[in-house]
Amino acid sequence: DAGVTQSPTHLIKTRGQQVTLRCSPKSGHDTVSWYQQALGQGPQFIFQYYEEEERQRGNFPDRFSGHQFPNYSSELNVNALLLGDSALYLCASSLTGTDTQYFGPGTRLTVL
Amino acid sequence: GENVEQHPSTLSVQEGDSAVIKCTYSDSASNYFPWYKQELGKRPQLIIDIRSNVGEKKDQRIAVTLNKTAKHFSLHITETQPEDSAVYFCAAPYSGAGSYQLTFGKGTKLSVIP
């Protein structure tokens, strides 16, 4: 039973660039949520995807966008990167209508 | 939305002692309260959760209690071991349209001293 996977593990970008992060949910799950975890903080909700549409969104600017594919995998895109976007980006998968979320290992993004 | 407060931010205990971490939440409609353990450089791992129809849930050395009237819930770890050292996060959901958006506390760094 495959767990949640994410790629890449680490990424270094410069200010103004764009980045794409990827997530594959746990087998049997159809919903993917993305979180940003700054150093020393708890994860903060970015948005959630279900049936290839954004279902909920947290307090993040439009520079953050996403996509979900028919196989339930998902991408997180961040445009015009800022230094403050440096963080661990986590995806969590769940089955719609249920509350339990399982996290992937995360992508560590560093913006220089 | 939901607001979650977590205390303490750091906690040091001797091996074998108990540890208690407390969280409060603001949304009285919340009905699911998970706890995650995050070791350095690793993913948050779900260790226990509780739903609003029960007041306490145990899993070996870990227990969670819930007081819906006071809007707080706590994590209890008994007979602590060095491998319990990690950052622990509580969370509460904002639910809508069949989905669950988790709001996390700021975390408690637990150190178990051998």
PDB file of C-alpha atoms in Angstrom:
ATOM      1  CA  ASP A   1       0.000   0.000   0.000  1.00  0.00           C
ATOM      2  CA  ALA A   2       1.805   3.091  -1.274  1.00  0.00           C
ATOM      3  CA  GLY A   3       1.835   6.100   1.001  1.00  0.00           C
ATOM      4  CA  VAL A   4       1.871   9.744  -0.015  1.00  0.00           C
ATOM      5  CA  THR A   5       4.861  10.660  -2.163  1.00  0.00           C
ATOM      6  CA  GLN A   6       6.256  14.043  -3.172  1.00  0.00           C
ATOM      7  CA  SER A   7       8.915  15.279  -5.560  1.00  0.00           C
ATOM      8  CA  PRO A   8      11.424  16.745  -5.611  1.00  0.00           C
ATOM      9  CA  THR A   9      12.854  16.401  -2.106  1.00  0.00           C
ATOM     10  CA  HIS A  10      14.766  19.660  -2.219  1.00  0.00           C
ATOM     11  CA  LEU A  11      14.725  22.638  -4.548  1.00  0.00           C
ATOM     12  CA  ILE A  12      16.718  25.855  -4.723  1.00  0.00           C
ATOM     13  CA  LYS A  13      15.366  28.794  -6.714  1.00  0.00           C
ATOM     14  CA  THR A  14      16.069  32.498  -7.005  1.00  0.00           C
ATOM     15  CA  ARG A  15      13.640  35.361  -6.436  1.00  0.00           C
ATOM     16  CA  GLY A  16      11.208  35.902  -9.287  1.00  0.00           C
ATOM     17  CA  GLN A  17      11.423  32.346 -10.600  1.00  0.00           C
ATOM     18  CA  GLN A  18       8.586  29.865 -10.794  1.00  0.00           C
ATOM     19  CA  VAL A  19       8.427  26.394  -9.224  1.00  0.00           C
ATOM     20  CA  THR A  20       6.275  23.267  -9.578  1.00  0.00           C
ATOM     21  CA  LEU A  21       5.971  20.675  -6.832  1.00  0.00           C
ATOM     22  CA  ARG A  22       4.339  17.281  -7.242  1.00  0.00           C
ATOM     23  CA  CYS A  23       2.327  14.952  -5.021  1.00  0.00           C
ATOM     24  CA  SER A  24       0.873  11.474  -5.410  1.00  0.00           C
ATOM     25  CA  PRO A  25      -1.800  10.584  -2.853  1.00  0.00           C
ATOM     26  CA  LYS A  26      -2.075   7.426  -0.811  1.00  0.00           C
ATOM     27  CA  SER A  27      -3.685   4.560  -2.663  1.00  0.00           C
ATOM     28  CA  GLY A  28      -7.485   4.848  -2.486  1.00  0.00           C
ATOM     29  CA  HIS A  29      -7.483   8.569  -1.669  1.00  0.00           C
ATOM     30  CA  ASP A  30      -9.009  11.151  -3.992  1.00  0.00           C
ATOM     31  CA  THR A  31      -8.375  14.456  -2.222  1.00  0.00           C
ATOM     32  CA  VAL A  32      -5.102  16.349  -1.950  1.00  0.00           C
ATOM     33  CA  SER A  33      -4.410  19.276   0.370  1.00  0.00           C
ATOM     34  CA  TRP A  34      -1.283  21.429   0.278  1.00  0.00           C
ATOM     35  CA  TYR A  35       0.331  23.036   3.314  1.00  0.00           C
ATOM     36  CA  GLN A  36       3.262  25.401   3.812  1.00  0.00           C
ATOM     37  CA  GLN A  37       5.411  24.869   6.889  1.00  0.00           C
ATOM     38  CA  ALA A  38       7.830  27.653   7.734  1.00  0.00           C
ATOM     39  CA  LEU A  39      10.733  26.838  10.027  1.00  0.00           C
ATOM     40  CA  GLY A  40       9.574  26.420  13.615  1.00  0.00           C
ATOM     41  CA  GLN A  41       5.890  26.757  12.731  1.00  0.00           C
ATOM     42  CA  GLY A  42       2.924  24.476  12.208  1.00  0.00           C
ATOM     43  CA  PRO A  43       1.707  23.685   8.695  1.00  0.00           C
ATOM     44  CA  GLN A  44      -0.527  26.338   7.110  1.00  0.00           C
ATOM     45  CA  PHE A  45      -3.285  25.333   4.709  1.00  0.00           C
ATOM     46  CA  ILE A  46      -2.821  26.557   1.130  1.00  0.00           C
ATOM     47  CA  PHE A  47      -5.634  24.821  -0.771  1.00  0.00           C
ATOM     48  CA  GLN A  48      -7.370  21.517  -1.395  1.00  0.00           C
ATOM     49  CA  TYR A  49      -8.158  19.709  -4.633  1.00  0.00           C
ATOM     50  CA  TYR A  50     -10.931  17.234  -5.333  1.00  0.00           C
ATOM     51  CA  GLU A  51     -12.295  16.073  -8.690  1.00  0.00           C
ATOM     52  CA  GLU A  52      -9.642  18.191 -10.409  1.00  0.00           C
ATOM     53  CA  GLU A  53     -10.977  21.412  -8.896  1.00  0.00           C
ATOM     54  CA  GLU A  54      -9.857  23.683  -6.074  1.00  0.00           C
ATOM     55  CA  ARG A  55     -12.395  23.115  -3.312  1.00  0.00           C
ATOM     56  CA  GLN A  56     -11.039  25.233  -0.471  1.00  0.00           C
ATOM     57  CA  ARG A  57      -8.335  27.873  -0.242  1.00  0.00           C
ATOM     58  CA  GLY A  58      -6.431  29.325   2.675  1.00  0.00           C
ATOM     59  CA  ASN A  59      -5.015  32.819   3.020  1.00  0.00           C
ATOM     60  CA  PHE A  60      -2.423  32.631   0.238  1.00  0.00           C
ATOM     61  CA  PRO A  61      -2.005  34.969  -2.763  1.00  0.00           C
ATOM     62  CA  ASP A  62      -2.847  34.060  -6.334  1.00  0.00           C
ATOM     63  CA  ARG A  63       0.852  33.390  -6.972  1.00  0.00           C
ATOM     64  CA  PHE A  64       0.047  29.993  -5.479  1.00  0.00           C
ATOM     65  CA  SER A  65      -1.936  27.812  -7.835  1.00  0.00           C
ATOM     66  CA  GLY A  66      -2.515  24.130  -8.267  1.00  0.00           C
ATOM     67  CA  HIS A  67      -3.821  21.357 -10.376  1.00  0.00           C
ATOM     68  CA  GLN A  68      -5.178  17.867  -9.895  1.00  0.00           C
ATOM     69  CA  PHE A  69      -4.978  15.168 -12.543  1.00  0.00           C
ATOM     70  CA  PRO A  70      -7.484  12.386 -13.302  1.00  0.00           C
ATOM     71  CA  ASN A  71      -5.283   9.909 -11.368  1.00  0.00           C
ATOM     72  CA  TYR A  72      -5.687  12.183  -8.278  1.00  0.00           C
ATOM     73  CA  SER A  73      -2.051  13.319  -8.264  1.00  0.00           C
ATOM     74  CA  SER A  74      -1.538  17.027  -7.829  1.00  0.00           C
ATOM     75  CA  GLU A  75       0.833  19.889  -8.532  1.00  0.00           C
ATOM     76  CA  LEU A  76       1.511  23.077  -6.619  1.00  0.00           C
ATOM     77  CA  ASN A  77       2.824  26.020  -8.649  1.00  0.00           C
ATOM     78  CA  VAL A  78       4.312  29.154  -7.164  1.00  0.00           C
ATOM     79  CA  ASN A  79       5.069  32.140  -9.416  1.00  0.00           C
ATOM     80  CA  ALA A  80       7.263  35.190  -8.809  1.00  0.00           C
ATOM     81  CA  LEU A  81       9.031  33.554  -5.876  1.00  0.00           C
ATOM     82  CA  LEU A  82       9.824  35.660  -2.818  1.00  0.00           C
ATOM     83  CA  LEU A  83      12.393  34.999  -0.119  1.00  0.00           C
ATOM     84  CA  GLY A  84       9.496  34.419   2.267  1.00  0.00           C
ATOM     85  CA  ASP A  85       8.309  31.465   0.185  1.00  0.00           C
ATOM     86  CA  SER A  86      11.212  29.418   1.548  1.00  0.00           C
ATOM     87  CA  ALA A  87       9.574  26.610   3.503  1.00  0.00           C
ATOM     88  CA  LEU A  88       8.711  22.927   3.615  1.00  0.00           C
ATOM     89  CA  TYR A  89       5.752  22.249   1.339  1.00  0.00           C
ATOM     90  CA  LEU A  90       3.648  19.318   2.442  1.00  0.00           C
ATOM     91  CA  CYS A  91       0.841  17.578   0.693  1.00  0.00           C
ATOM     92  CA  ALA A  92      -1.705  15.511   2.540  1.00  0.00           C
ATOM     93  CA  SER A  93      -4.117  13.028   1.051  1.00  0.00           C
ATOM     94  CA  SER A  94      -7.527  11.915   2.242  1.00  0.00           C
ATOM     95  CA  LEU A  95     -10.726  10.319   1.040  1.00  0.00           C
ATOM     96  CA  THR A  96     -13.456  12.859   0.401  1.00  0.00           C
ATOM     97  CA  GLY A  97     -16.022  13.070   3.171  1.00  0.00           C
ATOM     98  CA  THR A  98     -13.560  11.705   5.738  1.00  0.00           C
ATOM     99  CA  ASP A  99     -11.414  13.692   8.127  1.00  0.00           C
ATOM    100  CA  THR A 100      -8.115  11.793   8.374  1.00  0.00           C
ATOM    101  CA  GLN A 101      -5.214  13.273   6.412  1.00  0.00           C
ATOM    102  CA  TYR A 102      -1.850  11.612   5.779  1.00  0.00           C
ATOM    103  CA  PHE A 103       1.181  13.671   4.920  1.00  0.00           C
ATOM    104  CA  GLY A 104       3.887  13.174   2.366  1.00  0.00           C
ATOM    105  CA  PRO A 105       7.577  13.724   3.168  1.00  0.00           C
ATOM    106  CA  GLY A 106       7.511  17.266   1.839  1.00  0.00           C
ATOM    107  CA  THR A 107       9.567  19.364  -0.552  1.00  0.00           C
ATOM    108  CA  ARG A 108      12.074  21.744   0.999  1.00  0.00           C
ATOM    109  CA  LEU A 109      12.072  24.944  -1.108  1.00  0.00           C
ATOM    110  CA  THR A 110      14.842  27.484  -0.643  1.00  0.00           C
ATOM    111  CA  VAL A 111      14.537  30.850  -2.386  1.00  0.00           C
ATOM    112  CA  LEU A 112      17.775  32.846  -2.681  1.00  0.00           C
TER     113      LEU A 112
ATOM    114  CA  GLY B   1     -12.262  30.001  10.372  1.00  0.00           C
ATOM    115  CA  GLU B   2     -10.587  28.070  13.155  1.00  0.00           C
ATOM    116  CA  ASN B   3      -7.977  29.337  15.655  1.00  0.00           C
ATOM    117  CA  VAL B   4      -5.834  26.805  17.538  1.00  0.00           C
ATOM    118  CA  GLU B   5      -3.600  27.664  20.490  1.00  0.00           C
ATOM    119  CA  GLN B   6      -1.046  25.128  21.759  1.00  0.00           C
ATOM    120  CA  HIS B   7       0.937  25.088  25.028  1.00  0.00           C
ATOM    121  CA  PRO B   8       3.684  24.740  26.052  1.00  0.00           C
ATOM    122  CA  SER B   9       5.984  25.535  23.156  1.00  0.00           C
ATOM    123  CA  THR B  10       8.796  23.470  24.709  1.00  0.00           C
ATOM    124  CA  LEU B  11       8.676  20.663  27.252  1.00  0.00           C
ATOM    125  CA  SER B  12      11.520  18.699  28.833  1.00  0.00           C
ATOM    126  CA  VAL B  13      10.832  15.578  30.875  1.00  0.00           C
ATOM    127  CA  GLN B  14      12.901  12.807  32.399  1.00  0.00           C
ATOM    128  CA  GLU B  15      12.640   9.419  30.762  1.00  0.00           C
ATOM    129  CA  GLY B  16       9.763   7.510  32.341  1.00  0.00           C
ATOM    130  CA  ASP B  17       7.829  10.616  33.366  1.00  0.00           C
ATOM    131  CA  SER B  18       4.580  11.775  31.759  1.00  0.00           C
ATOM    132  CA  ALA B  19       4.133  14.644  29.310  1.00  0.00           C
ATOM    133  CA  VAL B  20       0.981  16.673  28.711  1.00  0.00           C
ATOM    134  CA  ILE B  21       0.372  19.076  25.824  1.00  0.00           C
ATOM    135  CA  LYS B  22      -2.757  21.224  25.698  1.00  0.00           C
ATOM    136  CA  CYS B  23      -4.650  22.888  22.855  1.00  0.00           C
ATOM    137  CA  THR B  24      -7.661  25.155  22.638  1.00  0.00           C
ATOM    138  CA  TYR B  25      -9.777  25.825  19.596  1.00  0.00           C
ATOM    139  CA  SER B  26     -12.327  28.461  18.640  1.00  0.00           C
ATOM    140  CA  ASP B  27     -14.879  26.870  16.283  1.00  0.00           C
ATOM    141  CA  SER B  28     -17.549  25.079  18.302  1.00  0.00           C
ATOM    142  CA  ALA B  29     -18.565  23.173  15.153  1.00  0.00           C
ATOM    143  CA  SER B  30     -15.201  21.370  15.009  1.00  0.00           C
ATOM    144  CA  ASN B  31     -15.610  17.657  15.652  1.00  0.00           C
ATOM    145  CA  TYR B  32     -12.285  16.037  14.781  1.00  0.00           C
ATOM    146  CA  PHE B  33      -8.991  16.612  16.581  1.00  0.00           C
ATOM    147  CA  PRO B  34      -5.796  14.908  15.371  1.00  0.00           C
ATOM    148  CA  TRP B  35      -2.323  14.953  16.859  1.00  0.00           C
ATOM    149  CA  TYR B  36       0.772  14.728  14.682  1.00  0.00           C
ATOM    150  CA  LYS B  37       4.362  13.929  15.625  1.00  0.00           C
ATOM    151  CA  GLN B  38       7.122  15.406  13.505  1.00  0.00           C
ATOM    152  CA  GLU B  39      10.716  14.304  13.900  1.00  0.00           C
ATOM    153  CA  LEU B  40      13.469  16.532  12.569  1.00  0.00           C
ATOM    154  CA  GLY B  41      13.430  16.597   8.772  1.00  0.00           C
ATOM    155  CA  LYS B  42      10.513  14.192   8.502  1.00  0.00           C
ATOM    156  CA  ARG B  43       6.820  14.331   7.661  1.00  0.00           C
ATOM    157  CA  PRO B  44       4.113  14.967  10.274  1.00  0.00           C
ATOM    158  CA  GLN B  45       2.892  11.539  11.343  1.00  0.00           C
ATOM    159  CA  LEU B  46      -0.635  11.033  12.673  1.00  0.00           C
ATOM    160  CA  ILE B  47      -0.318   9.421  16.104  1.00  0.00           C
ATOM    161  CA  ILE B  48      -3.836   9.647  17.500  1.00  0.00           C
ATOM    162  CA  ASP B  49      -7.097  11.448  16.887  1.00  0.00           C
ATOM    163  CA  ILE B  50     -10.394  11.952  18.661  1.00  0.00           C
ATOM    164  CA  ARG B  51     -13.859  12.774  17.496  1.00  0.00           C
ATOM    165  CA  SER B  52     -16.443  14.768  19.383  1.00  0.00           C
ATOM    166  CA  ASN B  53     -18.589  11.798  20.336  1.00  0.00           C
ATOM    167  CA  VAL B  54     -15.962  10.542  22.810  1.00  0.00           C
ATOM    168  CA  GLY B  55     -14.181  12.248  25.709  1.00  0.00           C
ATOM    169  CA  GLU B  56     -11.009  10.152  25.828  1.00  0.00           C
ATOM    170  CA  LYS B  57      -9.115   7.782  23.588  1.00  0.00           C
ATOM    171  CA  LYS B  58      -6.053   5.669  24.410  1.00  0.00           C
ATOM    172  CA  ASP B  59      -3.471   3.886  22.308  1.00  0.00           C
ATOM    173  CA  GLN B  60      -0.815   2.199  24.438  1.00  0.00           C
ATOM    174  CA  ARG B  61       1.220   5.008  26.073  1.00  0.00           C
ATOM    175  CA  ILE B  62      -0.648   7.800  24.291  1.00  0.00           C
ATOM    176  CA  ALA B  63      -4.033   9.225  25.212  1.00  0.00           C
ATOM    177  CA  VAL B  64      -6.067  12.214  24.095  1.00  0.00           C
ATOM    178  CA  THR B  65      -8.840  13.894  26.072  1.00  0.00           C
ATOM    179  CA  LEU B  66     -11.460  16.267  24.746  1.00  0.00           C
ATOM    180  CA  ASN B  67     -13.618  18.815  26.546  1.00  0.00           C
ATOM    181  CA  LYS B  68     -16.063  20.272  24.021  1.00  0.00           C
ATOM    182  CA  THR B  69     -17.676  22.617  26.521  1.00  0.00           C
ATOM    183  CA  ALA B  70     -14.370  24.292  27.265  1.00  0.00           C
ATOM    184  CA  LYS B  71     -13.135  23.807  23.697  1.00  0.00           C
ATOM    185  CA  HIS B  72      -9.858  22.201  24.628  1.00  0.00           C
ATOM    186  CA  PHE B  73      -8.123  18.900  24.056  1.00  0.00           C
ATOM    187  CA  SER B  74      -4.905  17.416  25.409  1.00  0.00           C
ATOM    188  CA  LEU B  75      -2.273  14.841  24.513  1.00  0.00           C
ATOM    189  CA  HIS B  76      -0.926  12.658  27.303  1.00  0.00           C
ATOM    190  CA  ILE B  77       2.194  10.539  26.897  1.00  0.00           C
ATOM    191  CA  THR B  78       3.026   8.193  29.759  1.00  0.00           C
ATOM    192  CA  GLU B  79       6.315   6.405  30.487  1.00  0.00           C
ATOM    193  CA  THR B  80       8.150   8.666  28.051  1.00  0.00           C
ATOM    194  CA  GLN B  81      11.090   7.268  26.096  1.00  0.00           C
ATOM    195  CA  PRO B  82      13.912   9.062  24.233  1.00  0.00           C
ATOM    196  CA  GLU B  83      12.271   8.174  20.909  1.00  0.00           C
ATOM    197  CA  ASP B  84       9.268  10.276  21.945  1.00  0.00           C
ATOM    198  CA  SER B  85      11.470  13.370  21.469  1.00  0.00           C
ATOM    199  CA  ALA B  86       9.956  15.323  18.573  1.00  0.00           C
ATOM    200  CA  VAL B  87       7.685  18.255  17.788  1.00  0.00           C
ATOM    201  CA  TYR B  88       4.011  17.551  18.399  1.00  0.00           C
ATOM    202  CA  PHE B  89       1.215  19.433  16.646  1.00  0.00           C
ATOM    203  CA  CYS B  90      -2.453  19.527  17.459  1.00  0.00           C
ATOM    204  CA  ALA B  91      -4.976  20.462  14.798  1.00  0.00           C
ATOM    205  CA  ALA B  92      -8.659  21.197  14.371  1.00  0.00           C
ATOM    206  CA  PRO B  93     -10.648  21.313  11.174  1.00  0.00           C
ATOM    207  CA  TYR B  94     -12.708  23.873   9.435  1.00  0.00           C
ATOM    208  CA  SER B  95     -15.158  21.791   7.493  1.00  0.00           C
ATOM    209  CA  GLY B  96     -17.251  22.791   4.553  1.00  0.00           C
ATOM    210  CA  ALA B  97     -18.594  21.187   1.406  1.00  0.00           C
ATOM    211  CA  GLY B  98     -17.487  17.756   2.597  1.00  0.00           C
ATOM    212  CA  SER B  99     -13.841  18.711   2.957  1.00  0.00           C
ATOM    213  CA  TYR B 100     -11.610  19.262   5.970  1.00  0.00           C
ATOM    214  CA  GLN B 101      -9.096  22.085   6.183  1.00  0.00           C
ATOM    215  CA  LEU B 102      -6.807  21.569   9.162  1.00  0.00           C
ATOM    216  CA  THR B 103      -5.628  24.474  11.295  1.00  0.00           C
ATOM    217  CA  PHE B 104      -2.522  23.568  13.283  1.00  0.00           C
ATOM    218  CA  GLY B 105      -1.138  24.791  16.562  1.00  0.00           C
ATOM    219  CA  LYS B 106       2.395  26.164  16.597  1.00  0.00           C
ATOM    220  CA  GLY B 107       3.828  22.953  17.979  1.00  0.00           C
ATOM    221  CA  THR B 108       5.432  21.666  21.173  1.00  0.00           C
ATOM    222  CA  LYS B 109       9.039  20.548  21.138  1.00  0.00           C
ATOM    223  CA  LEU B 110       9.256  17.606  23.528  1.00  0.00           C
ATOM    224  CA  SER B 111      12.660  16.545  24.806  1.00  0.00           C
ATOM    225  CA  VAL B 112      12.919  13.313  26.793  1.00  0.00           C
ATOM    226  CA  ILE B 113      16.108  13.255  28.849  1.00  0.00           C
ATOM    227  CA  PRO B 114      17.585   9.771  29.352  1.00  0.00           C
TER     228      PRO B 114
END
